PDB file of C-alpha atoms in Angstrom:
ATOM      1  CA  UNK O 147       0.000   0.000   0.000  1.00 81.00           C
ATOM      2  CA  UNK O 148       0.497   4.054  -0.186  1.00 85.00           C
ATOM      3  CA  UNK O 149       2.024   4.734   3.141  1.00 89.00           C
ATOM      4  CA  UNK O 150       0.065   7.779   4.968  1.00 92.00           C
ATOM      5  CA  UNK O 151       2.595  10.755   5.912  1.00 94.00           C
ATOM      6  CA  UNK O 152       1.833  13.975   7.958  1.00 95.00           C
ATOM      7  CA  UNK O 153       3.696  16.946   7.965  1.00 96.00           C
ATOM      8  CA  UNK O 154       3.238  19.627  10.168  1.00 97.00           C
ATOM      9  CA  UNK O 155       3.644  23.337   8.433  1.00 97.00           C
ATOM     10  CA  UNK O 156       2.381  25.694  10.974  1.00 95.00           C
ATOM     11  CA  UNK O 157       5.513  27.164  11.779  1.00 96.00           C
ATOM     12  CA  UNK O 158       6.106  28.069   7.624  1.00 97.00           C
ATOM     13  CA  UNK O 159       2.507  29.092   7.373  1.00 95.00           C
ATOM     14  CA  UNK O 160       2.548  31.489  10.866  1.00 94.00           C
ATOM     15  CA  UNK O 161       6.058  33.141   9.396  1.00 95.00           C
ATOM     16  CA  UNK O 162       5.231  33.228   5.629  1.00 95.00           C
ATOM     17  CA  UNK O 163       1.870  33.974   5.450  1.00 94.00           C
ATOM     18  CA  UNK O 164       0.064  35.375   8.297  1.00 94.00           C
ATOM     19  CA  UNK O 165       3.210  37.212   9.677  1.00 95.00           C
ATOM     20  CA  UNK O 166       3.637  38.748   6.281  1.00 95.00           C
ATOM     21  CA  UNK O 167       0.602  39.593   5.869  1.00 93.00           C
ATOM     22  CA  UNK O 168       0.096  41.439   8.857  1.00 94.00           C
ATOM     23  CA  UNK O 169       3.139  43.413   8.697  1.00 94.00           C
ATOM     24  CA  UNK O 170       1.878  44.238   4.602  1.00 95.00           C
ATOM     25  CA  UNK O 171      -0.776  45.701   6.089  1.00 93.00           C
ATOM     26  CA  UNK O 172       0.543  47.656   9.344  1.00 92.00           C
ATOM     27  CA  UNK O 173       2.932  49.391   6.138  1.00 92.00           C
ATOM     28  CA  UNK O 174      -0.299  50.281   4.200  1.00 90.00           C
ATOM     29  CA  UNK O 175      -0.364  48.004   1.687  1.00 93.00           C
ATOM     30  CA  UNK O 176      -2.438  45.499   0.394  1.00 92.00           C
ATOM     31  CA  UNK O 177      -1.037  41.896   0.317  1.00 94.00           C
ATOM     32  CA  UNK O 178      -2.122  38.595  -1.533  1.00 94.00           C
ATOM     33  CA  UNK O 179      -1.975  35.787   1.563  1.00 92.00           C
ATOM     34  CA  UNK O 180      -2.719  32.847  -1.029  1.00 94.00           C
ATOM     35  CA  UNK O 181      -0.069  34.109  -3.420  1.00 97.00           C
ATOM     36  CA  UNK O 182       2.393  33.522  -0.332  1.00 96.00           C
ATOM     37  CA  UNK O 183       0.408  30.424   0.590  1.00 95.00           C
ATOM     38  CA  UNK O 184       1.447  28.395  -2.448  1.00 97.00           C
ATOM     39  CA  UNK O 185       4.821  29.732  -2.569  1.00 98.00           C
ATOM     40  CA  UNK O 186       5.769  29.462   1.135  1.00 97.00           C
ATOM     41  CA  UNK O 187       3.651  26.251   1.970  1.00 97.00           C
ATOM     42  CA  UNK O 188       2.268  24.273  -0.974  1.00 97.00           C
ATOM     43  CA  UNK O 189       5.188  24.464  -3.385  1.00 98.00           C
ATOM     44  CA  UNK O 190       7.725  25.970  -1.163  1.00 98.00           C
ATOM     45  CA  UNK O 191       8.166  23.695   1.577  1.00 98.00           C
ATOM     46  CA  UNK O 192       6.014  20.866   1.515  1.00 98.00           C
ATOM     47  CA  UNK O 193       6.992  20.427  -2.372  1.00 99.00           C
ATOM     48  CA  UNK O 194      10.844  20.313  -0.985  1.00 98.00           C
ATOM     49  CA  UNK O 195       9.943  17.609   1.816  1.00 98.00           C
ATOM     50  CA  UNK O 196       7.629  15.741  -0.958  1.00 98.00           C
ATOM     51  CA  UNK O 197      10.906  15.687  -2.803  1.00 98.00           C
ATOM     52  CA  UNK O 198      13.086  14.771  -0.029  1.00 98.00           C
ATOM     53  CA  UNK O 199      11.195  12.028   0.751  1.00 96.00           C
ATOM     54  CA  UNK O 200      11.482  10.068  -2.994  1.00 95.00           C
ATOM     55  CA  UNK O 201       8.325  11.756  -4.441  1.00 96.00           C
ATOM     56  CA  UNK O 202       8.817  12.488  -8.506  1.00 98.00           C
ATOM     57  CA  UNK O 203       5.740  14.406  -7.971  1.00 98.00           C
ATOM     58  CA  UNK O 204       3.309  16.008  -5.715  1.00 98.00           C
ATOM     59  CA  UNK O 205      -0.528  16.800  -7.040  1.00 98.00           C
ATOM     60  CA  UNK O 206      -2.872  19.495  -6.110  1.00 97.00           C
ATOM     61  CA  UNK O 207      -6.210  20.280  -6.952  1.00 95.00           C
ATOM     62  CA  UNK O 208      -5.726  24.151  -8.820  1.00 96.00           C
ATOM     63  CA  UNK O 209      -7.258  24.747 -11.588  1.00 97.00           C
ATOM     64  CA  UNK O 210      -4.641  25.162 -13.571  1.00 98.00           C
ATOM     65  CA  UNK O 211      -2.847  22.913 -16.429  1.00 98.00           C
ATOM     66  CA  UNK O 212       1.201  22.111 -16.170  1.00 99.00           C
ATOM     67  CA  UNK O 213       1.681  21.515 -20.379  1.00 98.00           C
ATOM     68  CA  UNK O 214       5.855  20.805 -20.663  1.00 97.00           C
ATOM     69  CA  UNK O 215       6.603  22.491 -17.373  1.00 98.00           C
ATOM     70  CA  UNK O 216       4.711  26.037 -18.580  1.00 98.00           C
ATOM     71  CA  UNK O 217       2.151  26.886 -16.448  1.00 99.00           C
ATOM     72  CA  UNK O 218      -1.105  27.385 -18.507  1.00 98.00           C
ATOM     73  CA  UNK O 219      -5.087  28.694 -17.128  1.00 98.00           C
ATOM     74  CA  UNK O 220      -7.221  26.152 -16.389  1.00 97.00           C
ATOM     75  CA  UNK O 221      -9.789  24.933 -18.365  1.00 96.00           C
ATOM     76  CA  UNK O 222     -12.960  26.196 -16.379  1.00 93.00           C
ATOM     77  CA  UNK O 223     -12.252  29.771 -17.062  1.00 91.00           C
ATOM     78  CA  UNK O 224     -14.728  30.543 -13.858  1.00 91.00           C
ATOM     79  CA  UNK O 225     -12.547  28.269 -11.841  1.00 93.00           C
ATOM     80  CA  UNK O 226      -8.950  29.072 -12.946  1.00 97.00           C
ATOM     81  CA  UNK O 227      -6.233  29.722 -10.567  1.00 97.00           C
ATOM     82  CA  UNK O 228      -3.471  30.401 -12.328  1.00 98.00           C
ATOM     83  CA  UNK O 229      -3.563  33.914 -11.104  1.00 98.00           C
ATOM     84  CA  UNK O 230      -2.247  32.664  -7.521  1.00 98.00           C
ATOM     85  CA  UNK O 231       0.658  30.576  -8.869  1.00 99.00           C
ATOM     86  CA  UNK O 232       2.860  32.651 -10.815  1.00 99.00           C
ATOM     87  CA  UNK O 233       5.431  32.489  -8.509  1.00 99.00           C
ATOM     88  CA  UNK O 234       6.128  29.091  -9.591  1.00 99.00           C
ATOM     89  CA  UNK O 235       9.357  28.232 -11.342  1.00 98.00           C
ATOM     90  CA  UNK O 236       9.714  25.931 -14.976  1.00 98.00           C
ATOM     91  CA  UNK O 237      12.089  23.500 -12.493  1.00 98.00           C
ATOM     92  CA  UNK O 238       9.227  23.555  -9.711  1.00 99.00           C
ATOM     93  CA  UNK O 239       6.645  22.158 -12.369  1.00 99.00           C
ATOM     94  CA  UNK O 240       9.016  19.608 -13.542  1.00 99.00           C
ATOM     95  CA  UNK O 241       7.469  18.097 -10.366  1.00 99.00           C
ATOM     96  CA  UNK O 242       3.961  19.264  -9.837  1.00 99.00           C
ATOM     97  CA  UNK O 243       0.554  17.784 -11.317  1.00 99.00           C
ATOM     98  CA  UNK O 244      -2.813  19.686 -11.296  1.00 98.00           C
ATOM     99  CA  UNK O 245      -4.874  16.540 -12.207  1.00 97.00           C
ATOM    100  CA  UNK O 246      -8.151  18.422 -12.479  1.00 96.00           C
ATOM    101  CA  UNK O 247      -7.047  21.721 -14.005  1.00 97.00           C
ATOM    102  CA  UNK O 248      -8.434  20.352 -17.649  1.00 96.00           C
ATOM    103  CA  UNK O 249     -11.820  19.783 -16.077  1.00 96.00           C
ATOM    104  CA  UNK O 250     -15.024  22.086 -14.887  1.00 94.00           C
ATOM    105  CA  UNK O 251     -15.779  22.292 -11.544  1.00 92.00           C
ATOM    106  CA  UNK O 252     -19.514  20.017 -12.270  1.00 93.00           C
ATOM    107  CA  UNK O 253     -17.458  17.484 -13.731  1.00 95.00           C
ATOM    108  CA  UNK O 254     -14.914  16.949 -10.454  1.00 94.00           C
ATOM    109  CA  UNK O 255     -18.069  17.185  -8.054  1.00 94.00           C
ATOM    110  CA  UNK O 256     -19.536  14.010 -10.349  1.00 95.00           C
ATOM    111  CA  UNK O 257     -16.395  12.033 -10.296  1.00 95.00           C
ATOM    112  CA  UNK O 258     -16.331  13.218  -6.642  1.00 95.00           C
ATOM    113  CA  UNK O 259     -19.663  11.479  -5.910  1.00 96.00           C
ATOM    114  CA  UNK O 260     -18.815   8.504  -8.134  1.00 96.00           C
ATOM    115  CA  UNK O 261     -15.848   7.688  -5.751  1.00 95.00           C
ATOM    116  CA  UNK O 262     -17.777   8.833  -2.760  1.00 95.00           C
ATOM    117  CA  UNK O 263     -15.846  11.043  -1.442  1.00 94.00           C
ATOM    118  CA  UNK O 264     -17.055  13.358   1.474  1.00 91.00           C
ATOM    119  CA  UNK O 265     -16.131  16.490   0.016  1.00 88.00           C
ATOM    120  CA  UNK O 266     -18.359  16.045  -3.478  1.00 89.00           C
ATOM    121  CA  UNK O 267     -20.926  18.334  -1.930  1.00 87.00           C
ATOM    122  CA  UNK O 268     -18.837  20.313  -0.595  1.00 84.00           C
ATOM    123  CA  UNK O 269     -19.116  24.414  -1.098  1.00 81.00           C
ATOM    124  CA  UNK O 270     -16.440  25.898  -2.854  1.00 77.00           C
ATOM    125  CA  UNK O 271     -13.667  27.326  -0.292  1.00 70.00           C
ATOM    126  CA  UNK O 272     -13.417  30.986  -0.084  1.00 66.00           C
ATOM    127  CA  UNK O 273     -11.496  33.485   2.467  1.00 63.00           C
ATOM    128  CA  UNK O 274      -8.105  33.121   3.746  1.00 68.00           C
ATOM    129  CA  UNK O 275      -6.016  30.162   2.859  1.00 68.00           C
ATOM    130  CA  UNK O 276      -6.238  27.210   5.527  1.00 67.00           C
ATOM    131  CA  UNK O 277      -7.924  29.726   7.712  1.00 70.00           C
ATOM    132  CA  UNK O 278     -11.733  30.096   6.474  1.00 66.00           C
ATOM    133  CA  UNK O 279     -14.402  32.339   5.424  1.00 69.00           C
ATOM    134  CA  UNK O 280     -13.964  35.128   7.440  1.00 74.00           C
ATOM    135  CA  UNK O 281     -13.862  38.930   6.747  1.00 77.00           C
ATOM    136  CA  UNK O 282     -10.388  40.243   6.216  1.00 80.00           C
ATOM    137  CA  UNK O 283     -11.420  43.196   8.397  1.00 79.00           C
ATOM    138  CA  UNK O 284     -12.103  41.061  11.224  1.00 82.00           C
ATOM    139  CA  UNK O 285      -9.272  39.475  11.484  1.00 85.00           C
ATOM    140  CA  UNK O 286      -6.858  41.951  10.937  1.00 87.00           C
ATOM    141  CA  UNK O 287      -8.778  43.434  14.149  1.00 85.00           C
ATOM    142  CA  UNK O 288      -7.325  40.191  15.918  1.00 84.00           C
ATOM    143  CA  UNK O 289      -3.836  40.964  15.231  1.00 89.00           C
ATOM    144  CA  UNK O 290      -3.564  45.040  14.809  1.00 89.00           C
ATOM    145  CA  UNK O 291      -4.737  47.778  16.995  1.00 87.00           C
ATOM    146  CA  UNK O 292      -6.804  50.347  14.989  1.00 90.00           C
ATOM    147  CA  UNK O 293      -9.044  53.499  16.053  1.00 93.00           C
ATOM    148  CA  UNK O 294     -11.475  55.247  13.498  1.00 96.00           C
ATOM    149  CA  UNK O 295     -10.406  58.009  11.351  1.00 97.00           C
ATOM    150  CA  UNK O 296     -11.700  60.792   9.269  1.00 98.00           C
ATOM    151  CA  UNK O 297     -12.802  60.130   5.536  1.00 97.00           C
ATOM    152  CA  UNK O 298     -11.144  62.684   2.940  1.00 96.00           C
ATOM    153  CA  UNK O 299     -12.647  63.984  -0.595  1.00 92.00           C
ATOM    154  CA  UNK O 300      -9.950  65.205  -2.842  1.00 88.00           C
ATOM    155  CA  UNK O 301      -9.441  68.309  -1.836  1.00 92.00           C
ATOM    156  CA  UNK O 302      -8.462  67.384   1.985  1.00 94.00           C
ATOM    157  CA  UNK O 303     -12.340  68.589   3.540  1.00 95.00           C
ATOM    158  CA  UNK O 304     -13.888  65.426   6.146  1.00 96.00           C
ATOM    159  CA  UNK O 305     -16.637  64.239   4.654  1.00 95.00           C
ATOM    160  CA  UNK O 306     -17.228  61.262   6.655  1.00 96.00           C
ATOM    161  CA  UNK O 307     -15.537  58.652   8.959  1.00 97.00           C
ATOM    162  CA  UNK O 308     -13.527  54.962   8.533  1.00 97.00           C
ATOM    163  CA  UNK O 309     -12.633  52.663  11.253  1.00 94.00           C
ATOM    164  CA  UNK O 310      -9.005  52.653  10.631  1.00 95.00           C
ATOM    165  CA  UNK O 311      -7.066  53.477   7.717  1.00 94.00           C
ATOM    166  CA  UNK O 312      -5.141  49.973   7.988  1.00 92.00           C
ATOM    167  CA  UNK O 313      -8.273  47.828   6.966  1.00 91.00           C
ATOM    168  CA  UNK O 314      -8.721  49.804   3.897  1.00 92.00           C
ATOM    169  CA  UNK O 315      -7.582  48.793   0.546  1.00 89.00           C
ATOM    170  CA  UNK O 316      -7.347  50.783  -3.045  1.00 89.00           C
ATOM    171  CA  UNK O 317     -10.893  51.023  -4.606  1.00 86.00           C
ATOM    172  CA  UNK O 318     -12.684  49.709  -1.866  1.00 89.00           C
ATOM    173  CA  UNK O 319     -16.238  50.762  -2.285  1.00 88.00           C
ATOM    174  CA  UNK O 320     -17.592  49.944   1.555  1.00 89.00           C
ATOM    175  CA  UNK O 321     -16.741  50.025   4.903  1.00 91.00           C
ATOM    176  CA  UNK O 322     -16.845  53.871   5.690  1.00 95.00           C
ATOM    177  CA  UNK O 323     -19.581  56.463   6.093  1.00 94.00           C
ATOM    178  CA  UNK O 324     -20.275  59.301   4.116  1.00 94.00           C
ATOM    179  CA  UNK O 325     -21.891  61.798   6.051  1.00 91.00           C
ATOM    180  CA  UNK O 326     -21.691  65.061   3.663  1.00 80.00           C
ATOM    181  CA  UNK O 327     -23.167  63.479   0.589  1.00 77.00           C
ATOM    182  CA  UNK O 328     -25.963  64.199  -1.436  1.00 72.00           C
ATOM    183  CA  UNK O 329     -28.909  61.924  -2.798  1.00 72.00           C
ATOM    184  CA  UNK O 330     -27.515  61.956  -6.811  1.00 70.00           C
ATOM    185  CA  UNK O 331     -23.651  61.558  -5.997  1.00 76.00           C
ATOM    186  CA  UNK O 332     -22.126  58.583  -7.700  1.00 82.00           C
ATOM    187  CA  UNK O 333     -20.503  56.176  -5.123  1.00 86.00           C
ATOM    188  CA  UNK O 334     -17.374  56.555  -4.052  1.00 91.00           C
ATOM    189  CA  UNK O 335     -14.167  54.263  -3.880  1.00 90.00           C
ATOM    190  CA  UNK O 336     -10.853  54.361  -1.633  1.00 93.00           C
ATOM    191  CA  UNK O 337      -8.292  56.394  -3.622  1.00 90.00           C
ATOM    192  CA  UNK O 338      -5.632  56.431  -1.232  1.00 91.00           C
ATOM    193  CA  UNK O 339      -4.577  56.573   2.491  1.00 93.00           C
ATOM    194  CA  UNK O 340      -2.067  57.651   4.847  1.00 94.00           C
ATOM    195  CA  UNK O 341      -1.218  55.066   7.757  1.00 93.00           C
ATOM    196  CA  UNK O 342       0.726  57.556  10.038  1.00 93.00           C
ATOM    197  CA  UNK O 343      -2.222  60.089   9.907  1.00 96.00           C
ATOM    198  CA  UNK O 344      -5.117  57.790   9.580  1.00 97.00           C
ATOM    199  CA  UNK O 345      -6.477  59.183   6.946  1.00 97.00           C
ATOM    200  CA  UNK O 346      -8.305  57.629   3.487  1.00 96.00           C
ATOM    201  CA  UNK O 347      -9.088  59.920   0.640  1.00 95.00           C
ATOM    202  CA  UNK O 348     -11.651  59.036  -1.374  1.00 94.00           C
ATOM    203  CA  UNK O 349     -13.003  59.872  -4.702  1.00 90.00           C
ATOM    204  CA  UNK O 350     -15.828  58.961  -7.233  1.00 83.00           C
ATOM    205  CA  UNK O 351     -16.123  55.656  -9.570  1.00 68.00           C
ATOM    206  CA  UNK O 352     -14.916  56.844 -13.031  1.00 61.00           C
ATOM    207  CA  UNK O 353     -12.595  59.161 -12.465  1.00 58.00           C
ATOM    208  CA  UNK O 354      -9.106  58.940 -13.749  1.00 56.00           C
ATOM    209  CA  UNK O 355      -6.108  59.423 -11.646  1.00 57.00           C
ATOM    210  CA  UNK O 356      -2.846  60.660 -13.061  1.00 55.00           C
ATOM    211  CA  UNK O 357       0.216  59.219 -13.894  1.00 55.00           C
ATOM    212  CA  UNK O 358      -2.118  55.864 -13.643  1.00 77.00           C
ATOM    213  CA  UNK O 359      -0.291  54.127 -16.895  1.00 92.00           C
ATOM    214  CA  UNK O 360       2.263  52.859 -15.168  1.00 94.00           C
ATOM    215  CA  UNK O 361       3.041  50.543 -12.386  1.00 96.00           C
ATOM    216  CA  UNK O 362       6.227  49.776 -11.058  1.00 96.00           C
ATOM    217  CA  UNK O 363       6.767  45.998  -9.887  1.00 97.00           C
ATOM    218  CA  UNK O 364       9.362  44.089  -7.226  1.00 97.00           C
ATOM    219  CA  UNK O 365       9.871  40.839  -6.803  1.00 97.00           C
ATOM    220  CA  UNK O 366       9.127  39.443 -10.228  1.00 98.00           C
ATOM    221  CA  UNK O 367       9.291  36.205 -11.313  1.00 98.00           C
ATOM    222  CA  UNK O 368       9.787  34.443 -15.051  1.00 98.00           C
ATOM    223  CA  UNK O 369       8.362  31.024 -14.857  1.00 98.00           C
ATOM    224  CA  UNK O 370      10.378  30.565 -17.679  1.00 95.00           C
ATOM    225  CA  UNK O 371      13.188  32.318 -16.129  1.00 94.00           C
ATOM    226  CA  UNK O 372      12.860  34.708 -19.456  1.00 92.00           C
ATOM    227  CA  UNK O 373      11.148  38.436 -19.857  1.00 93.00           C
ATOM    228  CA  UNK O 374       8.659  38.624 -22.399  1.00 91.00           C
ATOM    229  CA  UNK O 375       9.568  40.816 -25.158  1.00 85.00           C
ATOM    230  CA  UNK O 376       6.396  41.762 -26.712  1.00 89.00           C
ATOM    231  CA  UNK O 377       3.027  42.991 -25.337  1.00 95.00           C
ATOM    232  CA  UNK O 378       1.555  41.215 -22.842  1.00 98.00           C
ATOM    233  CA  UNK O 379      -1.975  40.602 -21.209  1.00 98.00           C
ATOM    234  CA  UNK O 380      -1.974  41.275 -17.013  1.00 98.00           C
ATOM    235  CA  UNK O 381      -4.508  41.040 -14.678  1.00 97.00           C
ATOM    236  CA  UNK O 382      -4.402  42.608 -10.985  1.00 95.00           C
ATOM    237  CA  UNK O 383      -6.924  40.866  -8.847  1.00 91.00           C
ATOM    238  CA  UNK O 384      -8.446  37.442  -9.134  1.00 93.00           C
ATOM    239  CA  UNK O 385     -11.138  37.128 -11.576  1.00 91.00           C
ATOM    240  CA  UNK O 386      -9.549  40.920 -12.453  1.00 92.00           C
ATOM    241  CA  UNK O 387     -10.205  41.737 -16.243  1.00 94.00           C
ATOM    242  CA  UNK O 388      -7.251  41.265 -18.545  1.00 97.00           C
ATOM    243  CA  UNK O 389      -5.986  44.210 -20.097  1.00 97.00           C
ATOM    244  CA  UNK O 390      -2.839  44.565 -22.714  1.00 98.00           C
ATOM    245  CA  UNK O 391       0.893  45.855 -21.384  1.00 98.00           C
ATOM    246  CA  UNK O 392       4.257  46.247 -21.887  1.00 97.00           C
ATOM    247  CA  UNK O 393       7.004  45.062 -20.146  1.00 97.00           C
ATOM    248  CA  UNK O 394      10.108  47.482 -19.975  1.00 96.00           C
ATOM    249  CA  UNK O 395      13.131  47.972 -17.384  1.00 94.00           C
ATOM    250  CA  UNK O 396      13.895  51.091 -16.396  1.00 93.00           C
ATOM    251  CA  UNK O 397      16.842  51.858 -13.904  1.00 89.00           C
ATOM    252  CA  UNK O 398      16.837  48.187 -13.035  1.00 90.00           C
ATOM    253  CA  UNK O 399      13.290  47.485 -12.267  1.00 94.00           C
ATOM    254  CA  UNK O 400      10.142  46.072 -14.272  1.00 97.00           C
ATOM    255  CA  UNK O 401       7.730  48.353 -15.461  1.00 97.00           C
ATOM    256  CA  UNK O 402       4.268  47.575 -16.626  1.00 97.00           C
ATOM    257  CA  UNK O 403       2.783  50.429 -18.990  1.00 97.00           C
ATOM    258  CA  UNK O 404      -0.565  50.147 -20.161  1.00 97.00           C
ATOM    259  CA  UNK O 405      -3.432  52.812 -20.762  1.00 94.00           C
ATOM    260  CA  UNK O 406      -5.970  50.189 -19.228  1.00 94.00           C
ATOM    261  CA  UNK O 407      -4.652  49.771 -15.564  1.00 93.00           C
ATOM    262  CA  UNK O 408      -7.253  49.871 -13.458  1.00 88.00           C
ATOM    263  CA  UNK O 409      -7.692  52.685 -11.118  1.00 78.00           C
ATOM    264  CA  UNK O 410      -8.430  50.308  -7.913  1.00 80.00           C
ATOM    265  CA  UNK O 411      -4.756  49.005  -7.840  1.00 89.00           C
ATOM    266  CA  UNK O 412      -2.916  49.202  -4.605  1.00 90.00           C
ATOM    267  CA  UNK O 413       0.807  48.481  -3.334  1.00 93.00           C
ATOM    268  CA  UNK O 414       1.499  45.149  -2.403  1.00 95.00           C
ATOM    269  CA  UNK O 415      -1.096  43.509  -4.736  1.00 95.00           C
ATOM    270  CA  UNK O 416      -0.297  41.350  -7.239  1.00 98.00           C
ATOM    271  CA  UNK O 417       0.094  41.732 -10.856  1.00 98.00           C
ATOM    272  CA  UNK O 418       0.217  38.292 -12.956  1.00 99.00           C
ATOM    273  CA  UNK O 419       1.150  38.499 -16.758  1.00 98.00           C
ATOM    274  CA  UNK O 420      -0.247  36.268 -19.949  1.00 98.00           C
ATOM    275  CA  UNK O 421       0.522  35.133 -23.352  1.00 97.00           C
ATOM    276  CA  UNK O 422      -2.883  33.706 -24.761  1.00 97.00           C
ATOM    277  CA  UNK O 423      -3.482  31.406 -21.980  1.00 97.00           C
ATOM    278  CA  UNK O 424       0.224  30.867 -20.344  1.00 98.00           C
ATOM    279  CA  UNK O 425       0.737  32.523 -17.187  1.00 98.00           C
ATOM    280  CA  UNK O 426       4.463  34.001 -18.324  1.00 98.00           C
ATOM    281  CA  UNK O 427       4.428  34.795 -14.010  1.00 98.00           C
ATOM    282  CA  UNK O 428       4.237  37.962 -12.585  1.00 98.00           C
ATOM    283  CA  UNK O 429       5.173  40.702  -9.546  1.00 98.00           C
ATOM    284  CA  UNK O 430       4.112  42.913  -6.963  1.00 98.00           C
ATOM    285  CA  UNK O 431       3.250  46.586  -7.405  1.00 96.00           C
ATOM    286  CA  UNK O 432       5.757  48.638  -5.714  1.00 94.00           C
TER     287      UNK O 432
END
């Protein structure tokens, strides 16, 4: 038979995750804890003690296709997760198998059920890796002191109030109160905010901010180890809609520069990059 391992990764998940996360946030920006997930845990170091211990491969259930070692989206275009696996590596997938990633999601829950398996009925995970549906909000309460603050328009007046500029994130749309607003005003999202004066400024959906072509990204990684050198498709946020870029470098950094970025982008998230459908891999906006 299979023998049945167990492998505790608390420590891993505690330092690489949450503690990053939290300390993301405490600087203002806005982290991606499953990005860090499958690159600290998953396929960081559970895929080096899978390897350790004789494993060729390791499997996972991402919806997501490994063709030749290239990352590629999954079938189930509602379903895909390549978005939260770009920082993957060509030599990483040598060993990796996403046995359901050229399936739809009503097609695993019937195989599910054919083999009786307890989790065919399952509802689809959501919220923070290993953790659970709960709102972000509330559990960055657990973990970092906050105390309300006042609600800016763009020209520095209060028009309302926010429970603490830390739990906000670029082009949120909810959350604070708007008490000098009148009945016909469009709604308004989060268009920036200061941690050291606990302040969010806020402006209305559809306006364009400046100098809002560009986005500046660290820690980037190639799948392929190679930068693409032609225009690209990115997406920032999950489900996020794809819009075409450029890739330059500029004084030793990567540059996305696109007339379609999104005005809801924030520092910290992540920004992953396509050719048709291969994830090429990504980075995080400075």
């Amino acid at each position: 038979g299979i023998p049945f391992k167990t492998l505790d990764l608390e420590k891993e998940y505690k330092q690489g995750v949450i503690d990053y996360m939290l300390e993301e946030y405490t600087a203002g920006r806005t982290p991606n804890p499953d990005v860090m997930c499958n690159k600290v845990v998953k396929f960081g170091a559970f895929l080096d003690w899978a390897l350790s211990e004789g494993a060729d491969y390791i499997a996972t259930g991402h919806y997501a296709e490994n063709i030749d070692n290239t990352l590629v989206k999954g079938f189930d275009d509602n379903k895909d997760q390549s978005y939260f696996l770009w920082t993957l590596t060509s030599e990483q997938l040598k060993h990796i198998l996403f046995p359901i990633g050229h399936m739809e999601k009503p097609e695993v829950r019937k195989l599910a059920k054919k083999y009786d398996l307890i989790t065919a009925d399952k509802k689809d995970s959501q919220g923070l890796c290993f953790i659970g549906d709960i709102e972000m909000r509330d559990f960055l309460k657990h973990f970092i002191d906050t105390e309300k603050g006042d609600v800016l328009n763009k020209d520095g007046k209060v028009i309302g109030e926010h429970e603490g500029a830390l739990l906000y994130t670029i082009g949120q749309r909810h959350g604070f109160t708007i008490t000098q607003k009148t009945p016909t005003e469009t709604p308004y999202f989060v268009q920036s905010k200061n941690v050291e004066n606990n302040t969010i400024v806020v402006t209305h959906l559809g306006v364009r901010l400046p100098n809002s072509n560009r986005l500046v990204l660290e820690n980037v990684n190639w799948i392929s180890g190679n930068s693409p050198k032609s225009k690209i498709e990115a997406r920032i946020r999950y489900r996020g809609k794809l819009f075409i870029g450029e890739i330059i470098e500029e004084k030793g950094a990567y540059v996305l520069v696109s007339d379609d970025i999104p005005n809801s982008v924030a520092s910290g998230q992540s920004v992953v990059l396509y050719d048709g459908n291969t994830c090429l891999g990504g980075g995080v906006i400075q």
